């Protein structure tokens, strides 16, 4: 009886498994396509060149932050500091713009990279929980930001003739530079993740850290690298935002770390690490901003419903991930 | 192809963990091209020795030599780079990554741009794996493969890394018979290539089939090393268990008393229990007032049998009856309702809650029975706790003392009290005296005796041969998850047990 039962059970489990895997990996993409198609037909303004251009530009800042977060989460970690680091990057860029283009660019990259390196060092070398380490640097970076801006009363402006502004406000073929920059970073990020030994180690670290250590992979170095990268990218996103807004705005970035985490997870990256893709993250960012855009188009809805929709979607994705993980454990 | 050149040697290796000697001056020599069996019971030091050889641990004393040169491995990767590959019992790969990536992680083929050449890697992996009888799509995630196939991938990874020593820690424990044959084929090939293999297994038939020499460890010490073929099985088993053949000790060396007069009708009847690869047909019964022992080597299915009876291990077949009523399998609450309780093997992780008091630890399992509308009468608790503390002679300053502060023997008694106050009819004891001192051991044994004399049915698992022989009225001998024999009355002697365990099997 048992021997007859088993193959059918296995087959139905396998097909369910496949369905769940597709749902988890590509679910966000399917939903994005549906939402875009429906919006295109429903809202006359949605498909206009202007709207799509704005949408792409708005998405590009969070996308840059989420790219770093994707790497961190695939190693099985988390980086809560990116929201504060993002804001700090913007203020430092504006401050550094007094020394020209490179001052405005390098100051935030170096400072934010250092914060990331500290995160990485503490996580990789002391074995402290990433959650705690990056929570501490979240507070640290926000505090530093408030100190140098005198609790936000000093706003550093970027001179109107600064070349640095082009980075945020310049356009090519009508599309803002930040969109191209984000696109290039994602292509490079995708190659690094998928096609380099470093990328393989990122996956192995998150998938089975002990195995990775026993295989002699440079786990500690890789962790340090991904947190540093996450800091640099968050700082760079801040610099881009400053260049776009023409000043270092101190109030941005509150809760941005949670937005970044949610778009990464919605994009199919496993919150427990070991699997994910940068393309998924692009989809996650776009889904978030398209929903926001629609809510704006409807006009009568409170814009906070965007967070309600994102939250619900995130919950659904995480539930599917958990079900998948449990199926894997059972086998 | 075996030569007398020593390829890897640990000389006088000692290692302590928190004052306990895990390895005590062990010398282990591996000759080029040999298959060397490393055997021993639980805690003998096999895993520790392997970890010393592979750079996971550094010995406190002693030296390693590899190809005649002294070496020090600070990390596993150094041993690997020197040509010592290890396949761990638990597959140590990355389940979410592709099969091919798992074979080549850390040494991926690159193209001219320095990027991983995925196509070439997949082709190479497919080619390597074909030699191991794996015809799967190498782009699939490793985790989707059967455990046996994953084990083969681990082997392929280990061997394709240009190793001259391959260490296999119980490689067949999760393999199907067909996969075992493939593995032996691979070992044969490696053997011919002159690669030395350290082979850890509990399966006698396998050892005698493929190994040239054997090293026996016990309690962290080297007991024997030499050629395997001329060594009688019964001698090997007796060396592993630490018993001399023909050395029958006087009864009374333990805390157990005389035999019990059990009633005729069995309380527990387990018939033909089957569970995955771990149990392949175990039948036994236990009568009230009787202590039945489970004998067998490590990995023979002793713990699995008691876990199956408790409902902690799902069954694929077989029935469990308590007092004539069938107990639904795979449910611990159902088994407990039927009157079955178990003292688990690892009291630290599966037993005591260290920061709770003696009182709380004792009444924990009985709480559902003691409470009314979710409230528990403190007076009732105190009465029970007092009774058991006196009866089991638990030495604690008060019922409110933290269990963590008690000695191992007293912790074990607290656990025994916990299960006794659920008023079981059948008590499953898995290694009840492991890790407690001699005095406490005798006391626990005497308690088991008393309980049985009062009519409790007891099923006892113990690696301590003396405890089994002296304590059990009857012994069921297990091998490879099958009950292969039963000894009762005068037959319960060490010679008979050793002979039963060592008998040639079909597997």
PDB file of N, CA, C and O in Angstrom, chain A residues 2 6 17 21 25 191 194-201 203-208 210-217 270 273-275 328 331, chain B residues 56 76-77 80 88 91-97 101-102 105-106 108 110-111 114-118 121 141 143-145 147 157 276 316-317:
ATOM      1  N   UNK A   2       1.889   1.185   0.803  1.00  0.00           N
ATOM      2  CA  UNK A   2       2.771   2.339   0.927  1.00  0.00           C
ATOM      3  C   UNK A   2       3.518   2.601  -0.382  1.00  0.00           C
ATOM      4  O   UNK A   2       3.595   3.724  -0.850  1.00  0.00           O
ATOM      5  N   UNK A   6       3.250   6.186  -2.705  1.00  0.00           N
ATOM      6  CA  UNK A   6       4.314   7.166  -2.664  1.00  0.00           C
ATOM      7  C   UNK A   6       4.542   7.972  -3.943  1.00  0.00           C
ATOM      8  O   UNK A   6       4.582   9.187  -3.869  1.00  0.00           O
ATOM      9  N   UNK A  17       5.259  22.179  -5.554  1.00  0.00           N
ATOM     10  CA  UNK A  17       6.539  22.809  -5.268  1.00  0.00           C
ATOM     11  C   UNK A  17       6.923  23.741  -6.404  1.00  0.00           C
ATOM     12  O   UNK A  17       7.316  24.877  -6.194  1.00  0.00           O
ATOM     13  N   UNK A  21       7.399  27.680  -6.292  1.00  0.00           N
ATOM     14  CA  UNK A  21       8.679  28.289  -6.654  1.00  0.00           C
ATOM     15  C   UNK A  21       8.471  29.399  -7.675  1.00  0.00           C
ATOM     16  O   UNK A  21       8.990  30.501  -7.543  1.00  0.00           O
ATOM     17  N   UNK A  25       9.394  33.241  -7.158  1.00  0.00           N
ATOM     18  CA  UNK A  25      10.422  33.908  -7.963  1.00  0.00           C
ATOM     19  C   UNK A  25       9.825  34.954  -8.892  1.00  0.00           C
ATOM     20  O   UNK A  25      10.350  36.038  -9.039  1.00  0.00           O
ATOM     21  N   UNK A 191      25.805  41.054 -13.187  1.00  0.00           N
ATOM     22  CA  UNK A 191      26.961  40.270 -13.646  1.00  0.00           C
ATOM     23  C   UNK A 191      27.791  39.807 -12.461  1.00  0.00           C
ATOM     24  O   UNK A 191      28.186  38.642 -12.366  1.00  0.00           O
ATOM     25  N   UNK A 194      25.853  36.999 -10.620  1.00  0.00           N
ATOM     26  CA  UNK A 194      25.604  35.746 -11.335  1.00  0.00           C
ATOM     27  C   UNK A 194      26.855  35.116 -11.938  1.00  0.00           C
ATOM     28  O   UNK A 194      26.916  33.914 -12.113  1.00  0.00           O
ATOM     29  N   UNK A 195      27.807  35.950 -12.272  1.00  0.00           N
ATOM     30  CA  UNK A 195      28.869  35.436 -13.121  1.00  0.00           C
ATOM     31  C   UNK A 195      30.268  35.541 -12.524  1.00  0.00           C
ATOM     32  O   UNK A 195      31.265  35.345 -13.225  1.00  0.00           O
ATOM     33  N   UNK A 196      30.378  35.868 -11.240  1.00  0.00           N
ATOM     34  CA  UNK A 196      31.719  35.924 -10.662  1.00  0.00           C
ATOM     35  C   UNK A 196      31.815  34.965  -9.482  1.00  0.00           C
ATOM     36  O   UNK A 196      30.799  34.567  -8.902  1.00  0.00           O
ATOM     37  N   UNK A 197      33.025  34.603  -9.135  1.00  0.00           N
ATOM     38  CA  UNK A 197      33.254  33.746  -7.977  1.00  0.00           C
ATOM     39  C   UNK A 197      32.762  34.438  -6.710  1.00  0.00           C
ATOM     40  O   UNK A 197      32.223  33.800  -5.813  1.00  0.00           O
ATOM     41  N   UNK A 198      32.919  35.771  -6.691  1.00  0.00           N
ATOM     42  CA  UNK A 198      32.411  36.533  -5.544  1.00  0.00           C
ATOM     43  C   UNK A 198      30.906  36.330  -5.391  1.00  0.00           C
ATOM     44  O   UNK A 198      30.403  36.067  -4.293  1.00  0.00           O
ATOM     45  N   UNK A 199      30.189  36.439  -6.505  1.00  0.00           N
ATOM     46  CA  UNK A 199      28.739  36.258  -6.472  1.00  0.00           C
ATOM     47  C   UNK A 199      28.369  34.872  -5.969  1.00  0.00           C
ATOM     48  O   UNK A 199      27.449  34.706  -5.154  1.00  0.00           O
ATOM     49  N   UNK A 200      29.078  33.849  -6.438  1.00  0.00           N
ATOM     50  CA  UNK A 200      28.815  32.486  -5.971  1.00  0.00           C
ATOM     51  C   UNK A 200      29.009  32.387  -4.469  1.00  0.00           C
ATOM     52  O   UNK A 200      28.247  31.723  -3.772  1.00  0.00           O
ATOM     53  N   UNK A 201      30.044  33.050  -3.977  1.00  0.00           N
ATOM     54  CA  UNK A 201      30.296  33.004  -2.537  1.00  0.00           C
ATOM     55  C   UNK A 201      29.189  33.719  -1.772  1.00  0.00           C
ATOM     56  O   UNK A 201      28.820  33.302  -0.673  1.00  0.00           O
ATOM     57  N   UNK A 203      26.036  33.763  -2.604  1.00  0.00           N
ATOM     58  CA  UNK A 203      24.949  32.781  -2.516  1.00  0.00           C
ATOM     59  C   UNK A 203      25.284  31.667  -1.518  1.00  0.00           C
ATOM     60  O   UNK A 203      24.447  31.256  -0.726  1.00  0.00           O
ATOM     61  N   UNK A 204      26.500  31.174  -1.570  1.00  0.00           N
ATOM     62  CA  UNK A 204      26.881  30.054  -0.700  1.00  0.00           C
ATOM     63  C   UNK A 204      26.853  30.476   0.769  1.00  0.00           C
ATOM     64  O   UNK A 204      26.422  29.715   1.631  1.00  0.00           O
ATOM     65  N   UNK A 205      27.276  31.714   1.043  1.00  0.00           N
ATOM     66  CA  UNK A 205      27.292  32.207   2.420  1.00  0.00           C
ATOM     67  C   UNK A 205      25.884  32.227   2.997  1.00  0.00           C
ATOM     68  O   UNK A 205      25.646  31.797   4.124  1.00  0.00           O
ATOM     69  N   UNK A 206      24.937  32.709   2.190  1.00  0.00           N
ATOM     70  CA  UNK A 206      23.564  32.776   2.683  1.00  0.00           C
ATOM     71  C   UNK A 206      22.873  31.426   2.669  1.00  0.00           C
ATOM     72  O   UNK A 206      22.008  31.152   3.483  1.00  0.00           O
ATOM     73  N   UNK A 207      23.267  30.569   1.737  1.00  0.00           N
ATOM     74  CA  UNK A 207      22.594  29.287   1.580  1.00  0.00           C
ATOM     75  C   UNK A 207      22.987  28.283   2.640  1.00  0.00           C
ATOM     76  O   UNK A 207      22.171  27.503   3.114  1.00  0.00           O
ATOM     77  N   UNK A 208      24.265  28.250   2.990  1.00  0.00           N
ATOM     78  CA  UNK A 208      24.756  27.281   3.970  1.00  0.00           C
ATOM     79  C   UNK A 208      26.128  27.753   4.422  1.00  0.00           C
ATOM     80  O   UNK A 208      27.145  27.367   3.862  1.00  0.00           O
ATOM     81  N   UNK A 210      28.027  27.267   7.042  1.00  0.00           N
ATOM     82  CA  UNK A 210      29.014  26.289   7.499  1.00  0.00           C
ATOM     83  C   UNK A 210      29.628  25.515   6.347  1.00  0.00           C
ATOM     84  O   UNK A 210      30.831  25.266   6.322  1.00  0.00           O
ATOM     85  N   UNK A 211      28.781  25.132   5.394  1.00  0.00           N
ATOM     86  CA  UNK A 211      29.306  24.435   4.221  1.00  0.00           C
ATOM     87  C   UNK A 211      30.304  25.322   3.500  1.00  0.00           C
ATOM     88  O   UNK A 211      31.368  24.869   3.093  1.00  0.00           O
ATOM     89  N   UNK A 212      29.927  26.598   3.355  1.00  0.00           N
ATOM     90  CA  UNK A 212      30.811  27.527   2.645  1.00  0.00           C
ATOM     91  C   UNK A 212      32.162  27.617   3.360  1.00  0.00           C
ATOM     92  O   UNK A 212      33.215  27.622   2.714  1.00  0.00           O
ATOM     93  N   UNK A 213      32.135  27.645   4.690  1.00  0.00           N
ATOM     94  CA  UNK A 213      33.391  27.700   5.440  1.00  0.00           C
ATOM     95  C   UNK A 213      34.202  26.426   5.226  1.00  0.00           C
ATOM     96  O   UNK A 213      35.410  26.478   5.003  1.00  0.00           O
ATOM     97  N   UNK A 214      33.515  25.280   5.285  1.00  0.00           N
ATOM     98  CA  UNK A 214      34.227  24.008   5.107  1.00  0.00           C
ATOM     99  C   UNK A 214      34.758  23.857   3.689  1.00  0.00           C
ATOM    100  O   UNK A 214      35.689  23.108   3.443  1.00  0.00           O
ATOM    101  N   UNK A 215      34.131  24.560   2.734  1.00  0.00           N
ATOM    102  CA  UNK A 215      34.633  24.519   1.362  1.00  0.00           C
ATOM    103  C   UNK A 215      35.793  25.485   1.190  1.00  0.00           C
ATOM    104  O   UNK A 215      36.337  25.613   0.099  1.00  0.00           O
ATOM    105  N   UNK A 216      36.108  26.217   2.244  1.00  0.00           N
ATOM    106  CA  UNK A 216      37.240  27.136   2.172  1.00  0.00           C
ATOM    107  C   UNK A 216      36.926  28.427   1.436  1.00  0.00           C
ATOM    108  O   UNK A 216      37.835  29.096   0.951  1.00  0.00           O
ATOM    109  N   UNK A 217      35.634  28.797   1.344  1.00  0.00           N
ATOM    110  CA  UNK A 217      35.292  30.040   0.662  1.00  0.00           C
ATOM    111  C   UNK A 217      35.538  31.230   1.598  1.00  0.00           C
ATOM    112  O   UNK A 217      35.410  31.102   2.820  1.00  0.00           O
ATOM    113  N   UNK A 270      15.180  35.545  -1.054  1.00  0.00           N
ATOM    114  CA  UNK A 270      14.810  34.894   0.202  1.00  0.00           C
ATOM    115  C   UNK A 270      15.317  35.706   1.382  1.00  0.00           C
ATOM    116  O   UNK A 270      16.506  36.001   1.457  1.00  0.00           O
ATOM    117  N   UNK A 273      18.152  34.243   3.040  1.00  0.00           N
ATOM    118  CA  UNK A 273      19.416  34.199   2.311  1.00  0.00           C
ATOM    119  C   UNK A 273      19.543  33.006   1.388  1.00  0.00           C
ATOM    120  O   UNK A 273      18.744  32.066   1.441  1.00  0.00           O
ATOM    121  N   UNK A 274      20.537  33.070   0.512  1.00  0.00           N
ATOM    122  CA  UNK A 274      20.855  31.935  -0.343  1.00  0.00           C
ATOM    123  C   UNK A 274      20.224  31.943  -1.712  1.00  0.00           C
ATOM    124  O   UNK A 274      20.630  31.171  -2.574  1.00  0.00           O
ATOM    125  N   UNK A 275      19.229  32.786  -1.932  1.00  0.00           N
ATOM    126  CA  UNK A 275      18.609  32.839  -3.256  1.00  0.00           C
ATOM    127  C   UNK A 275      18.067  34.238  -3.501  1.00  0.00           C
ATOM    128  O   UNK A 275      17.601  34.893  -2.566  1.00  0.00           O
ATOM    129  N   UNK A 328      10.900  22.180   1.602  1.00  0.00           N
ATOM    130  CA  UNK A 328      12.279  21.740   1.390  1.00  0.00           C
ATOM    131  C   UNK A 328      12.779  20.946   2.591  1.00  0.00           C
ATOM    132  O   UNK A 328      13.406  19.914   2.435  1.00  0.00           O
ATOM    133  N   UNK A 331      11.534  17.253   2.780  1.00  0.00           N
ATOM    134  CA  UNK A 331      11.999  16.239   1.858  1.00  0.00           C
ATOM    135  C   UNK A 331      13.205  15.488   2.392  1.00  0.00           C
ATOM    136  O   UNK A 331      13.915  15.947   3.222  1.00  0.00           O
TER     137      UNK A 331
ATOM    138  N   UNK B  56      39.863  21.252  11.244  1.00  0.00           N
ATOM    139  CA  UNK B  56      38.766  21.899  11.949  1.00  0.00           C
ATOM    140  C   UNK B  56      39.186  22.169  13.397  1.00  0.00           C
ATOM    141  O   UNK B  56      38.911  23.222  13.953  1.00  0.00           O
ATOM    142  N   UNK B  76      40.135  24.452   7.733  1.00  0.00           N
ATOM    143  CA  UNK B  76      39.836  23.330   6.835  1.00  0.00           C
ATOM    144  C   UNK B  76      40.390  23.541   5.424  1.00  0.00           C
ATOM    145  O   UNK B  76      40.854  22.603   4.790  1.00  0.00           O
ATOM    146  N   UNK B  77      40.366  24.808   4.976  1.00  0.00           N
ATOM    147  CA  UNK B  77      40.779  25.056   3.597  1.00  0.00           C
ATOM    148  C   UNK B  77      42.243  24.683   3.387  1.00  0.00           C
ATOM    149  O   UNK B  77      42.647  24.232   2.313  1.00  0.00           O
ATOM    150  N   UNK B  80      42.421  21.046   2.775  1.00  0.00           N
ATOM    151  CA  UNK B  80      41.916  20.757   1.435  1.00  0.00           C
ATOM    152  C   UNK B  80      42.948  21.081   0.375  1.00  0.00           C
ATOM    153  O   UNK B  80      43.150  20.318  -0.562  1.00  0.00           O
ATOM    154  N   UNK B  88      31.503  14.799   4.795  1.00  0.00           N
ATOM    155  CA  UNK B  88      30.899  14.703   6.113  1.00  0.00           C
ATOM    156  C   UNK B  88      29.606  13.911   6.030  1.00  0.00           C
ATOM    157  O   UNK B  88      28.980  13.804   4.986  1.00  0.00           O
ATOM    158  N   UNK B  91      25.462  16.142   4.566  1.00  0.00           N
ATOM    159  CA  UNK B  91      25.979  16.709   3.338  1.00  0.00           C
ATOM    160  C   UNK B  91      26.314  18.178   3.567  1.00  0.00           C
ATOM    161  O   UNK B  91      25.456  18.955   3.967  1.00  0.00           O
ATOM    162  N   UNK B  92      27.568  18.546   3.350  1.00  0.00           N
ATOM    163  CA  UNK B  92      27.972  19.922   3.558  1.00  0.00           C
ATOM    164  C   UNK B  92      28.116  20.666   2.248  1.00  0.00           C
ATOM    165  O   UNK B  92      29.202  21.011   1.824  1.00  0.00           O
ATOM    166  N   UNK B  93      26.973  20.864   1.606  1.00  0.00           N
ATOM    167  CA  UNK B  93      26.960  21.608   0.356  1.00  0.00           C
ATOM    168  C   UNK B  93      25.901  22.707   0.494  1.00  0.00           C
ATOM    169  O   UNK B  93      25.343  22.890   1.556  1.00  0.00           O
ATOM    170  N   UNK B  94      25.649  23.416  -0.590  1.00  0.00           N
ATOM    171  CA  UNK B  94      24.689  24.513  -0.542  1.00  0.00           C
ATOM    172  C   UNK B  94      23.450  24.105  -1.335  1.00  0.00           C
ATOM    173  O   UNK B  94      23.466  24.116  -2.562  1.00  0.00           O
ATOM    174  N   UNK B  95      22.369  23.732  -0.659  1.00  0.00           N
ATOM    175  CA  UNK B  95      21.214  23.134  -1.331  1.00  0.00           C
ATOM    176  C   UNK B  95      20.552  24.043  -2.357  1.00  0.00           C
ATOM    177  O   UNK B  95      20.006  23.554  -3.349  1.00  0.00           O
ATOM    178  N   UNK B  96      20.591  25.360  -2.142  1.00  0.00           N
ATOM    179  CA  UNK B  96      19.876  26.260  -3.047  1.00  0.00           C
ATOM    180  C   UNK B  96      20.657  26.530  -4.334  1.00  0.00           C
ATOM    181  O   UNK B  96      20.114  27.040  -5.291  1.00  0.00           O
ATOM    182  N   UNK B  97      21.940  26.178  -4.345  1.00  0.00           N
ATOM    183  CA  UNK B  97      22.733  26.456  -5.548  1.00  0.00           C
ATOM    184  C   UNK B  97      22.721  25.258  -6.476  1.00  0.00           C
ATOM    185  O   UNK B  97      22.373  24.151  -6.084  1.00  0.00           O
ATOM    186  N   UNK B 101      27.482  24.250  -9.603  1.00  0.00           N
ATOM    187  CA  UNK B 101      28.141  25.244  -8.750  1.00  0.00           C
ATOM    188  C   UNK B 101      28.670  24.582  -7.490  1.00  0.00           C
ATOM    189  O   UNK B 101      29.744  24.927  -6.996  1.00  0.00           O
ATOM    190  N   UNK B 102      27.921  23.616  -6.965  1.00  0.00           N
ATOM    191  CA  UNK B 102      28.360  22.937  -5.755  1.00  0.00           C
ATOM    192  C   UNK B 102      29.640  22.135  -5.976  1.00  0.00           C
ATOM    193  O   UNK B 102      30.467  22.028  -5.083  1.00  0.00           O
ATOM    194  N   UNK B 105      32.385  25.192  -6.556  1.00  0.00           N
ATOM    195  CA  UNK B 105      32.492  26.390  -5.704  1.00  0.00           C
ATOM    196  C   UNK B 105      33.923  26.571  -5.212  1.00  0.00           C
ATOM    197  O   UNK B 105      34.526  25.648  -4.682  1.00  0.00           O
ATOM    198  N   UNK B 106      34.434  27.788  -5.385  1.00  0.00           N
ATOM    199  CA  UNK B 106      35.781  28.058  -4.917  1.00  0.00           C
ATOM    200  C   UNK B 106      36.846  27.823  -5.974  1.00  0.00           C
ATOM    201  O   UNK B 106      37.980  28.251  -5.817  1.00  0.00           O
ATOM    202  N   UNK B 108      35.831  27.775  -9.674  1.00  0.00           N
ATOM    203  CA  UNK B 108      35.025  27.805 -10.883  1.00  0.00           C
ATOM    204  C   UNK B 108      35.902  28.080 -12.101  1.00  0.00           C
ATOM    205  O   UNK B 108      36.820  28.891 -12.030  1.00  0.00           O
ATOM    206  N   UNK B 110      36.987  29.934 -15.331  1.00  0.00           N
ATOM    207  CA  UNK B 110      36.741  31.332 -15.733  1.00  0.00           C
ATOM    208  C   UNK B 110      36.946  31.477 -17.232  1.00  0.00           C
ATOM    209  O   UNK B 110      37.695  30.727 -17.848  1.00  0.00           O
ATOM    210  N   UNK B 111      36.294  32.505 -17.785  1.00  0.00           N
ATOM    211  CA  UNK B 111      36.563  32.837 -19.184  1.00  0.00           C
ATOM    212  C   UNK B 111      37.607  33.950 -19.241  1.00  0.00           C
ATOM    213  O   UNK B 111      38.185  34.317 -18.222  1.00  0.00           O
ATOM    214  N   UNK B 114      37.494  36.823 -16.856  1.00  0.00           N
ATOM    215  CA  UNK B 114      37.559  36.546 -15.427  1.00  0.00           C
ATOM    216  C   UNK B 114      36.198  36.193 -14.850  1.00  0.00           C
ATOM    217  O   UNK B 114      36.052  36.026 -13.642  1.00  0.00           O
ATOM    218  N   UNK B 115      35.171  36.104 -15.714  1.00  0.00           N
ATOM    219  CA  UNK B 115      33.849  35.738 -15.227  1.00  0.00           C
ATOM    220  C   UNK B 115      33.725  34.215 -15.191  1.00  0.00           C
ATOM    221  O   UNK B 115      34.429  33.504 -15.901  1.00  0.00           O
ATOM    222  N   UNK B 116      32.820  33.751 -14.358  1.00  0.00           N
ATOM    223  CA  UNK B 116      32.608  32.305 -14.268  1.00  0.00           C
ATOM    224  C   UNK B 116      32.038  31.806 -15.596  1.00  0.00           C
ATOM    225  O   UNK B 116      31.042  32.335 -16.092  1.00  0.00           O
ATOM    226  N   UNK B 117      32.691  30.798 -16.157  1.00  0.00           N
ATOM    227  CA  UNK B 117      32.240  30.238 -17.426  1.00  0.00           C
ATOM    228  C   UNK B 117      31.210  29.147 -17.139  1.00  0.00           C
ATOM    229  O   UNK B 117      31.531  27.972 -16.994  1.00  0.00           O
ATOM    230  N   UNK B 118      29.947  29.592 -17.033  1.00  0.00           N
ATOM    231  CA  UNK B 118      28.890  28.680 -16.582  1.00  0.00           C
ATOM    232  C   UNK B 118      28.731  27.477 -17.505  1.00  0.00           C
ATOM    233  O   UNK B 118      28.571  26.340 -17.053  1.00  0.00           O
ATOM    234  N   UNK B 121      31.487  25.098 -16.940  1.00  0.00           N
ATOM    235  CA  UNK B 121      31.357  24.515 -15.617  1.00  0.00           C
ATOM    236  C   UNK B 121      30.283  23.424 -15.633  1.00  0.00           C
ATOM    237  O   UNK B 121      30.498  22.329 -15.099  1.00  0.00           O
ATOM    238  N   UNK B 141      18.869  23.016  -8.712  1.00  0.00           N
ATOM    239  CA  UNK B 141      19.385  23.222  -7.359  1.00  0.00           C
ATOM    240  C   UNK B 141      19.709  21.879  -6.715  1.00  0.00           C
ATOM    241  O   UNK B 141      18.946  20.916  -6.866  1.00  0.00           O
ATOM    242  N   UNK B 143      19.479  20.869  -3.753  1.00  0.00           N
ATOM    243  CA  UNK B 143      18.499  20.431  -2.770  1.00  0.00           C
ATOM    244  C   UNK B 143      17.375  19.598  -3.361  1.00  0.00           C
ATOM    245  O   UNK B 143      16.670  18.907  -2.636  1.00  0.00           O
ATOM    246  N   UNK B 144      17.174  19.674  -4.692  1.00  0.00           N
ATOM    247  CA  UNK B 144      16.106  18.892  -5.310  1.00  0.00           C
ATOM    248  C   UNK B 144      16.519  17.445  -5.545  1.00  0.00           C
ATOM    249  O   UNK B 144      15.696  16.605  -5.884  1.00  0.00           O
ATOM    250  N   UNK B 145      17.807  17.153  -5.403  1.00  0.00           N
ATOM    251  CA  UNK B 145      18.268  15.782  -5.608  1.00  0.00           C
ATOM    252  C   UNK B 145      18.001  14.931  -4.362  1.00  0.00           C
ATOM    253  O   UNK B 145      17.897  15.447  -3.268  1.00  0.00           O
ATOM    254  N   UNK B 147      18.932  12.453  -1.321  1.00  0.00           N
ATOM    255  CA  UNK B 147      20.068  12.601  -0.413  1.00  0.00           C
ATOM    256  C   UNK B 147      21.274  11.795  -0.900  1.00  0.00           C
ATOM    257  O   UNK B 147      22.408  12.258  -0.840  1.00  0.00           O
ATOM    258  N   UNK B 157      32.879  16.310  -5.659  1.00  0.00           N
ATOM    259  CA  UNK B 157      33.566  17.550  -5.331  1.00  0.00           C
ATOM    260  C   UNK B 157      34.880  17.258  -4.617  1.00  0.00           C
ATOM    261  O   UNK B 157      35.929  17.809  -4.955  1.00  0.00           O
ATOM    262  N   UNK B 276      11.436   4.938   6.956  1.00  0.00           N
ATOM    263  CA  UNK B 276      12.484   5.373   6.032  1.00  0.00           C
ATOM    264  C   UNK B 276      13.593   4.347   5.917  1.00  0.00           C
ATOM    265  O   UNK B 276      13.347   3.152   5.809  1.00  0.00           O
ATOM    266  N   UNK B 316       6.406   4.348   8.466  1.00  0.00           N
ATOM    267  CA  UNK B 316       5.901   4.003   7.140  1.00  0.00           C
ATOM    268  C   UNK B 316       5.131   2.692   7.203  1.00  0.00           C
ATOM    269  O   UNK B 316       4.426   2.317   6.272  1.00  0.00           O
ATOM    270  N   UNK B 317       5.325   1.961   8.269  1.00  0.00           N
ATOM    271  CA  UNK B 317       4.619   0.693   8.389  1.00  0.00           C
ATOM    272  C   UNK B 317       4.763   0.153   9.791  1.00  0.00           C
ATOM    273  O   UNK B 317       5.612   0.597  10.559  1.00  0.00           O
TER     274      UNK B 317
END
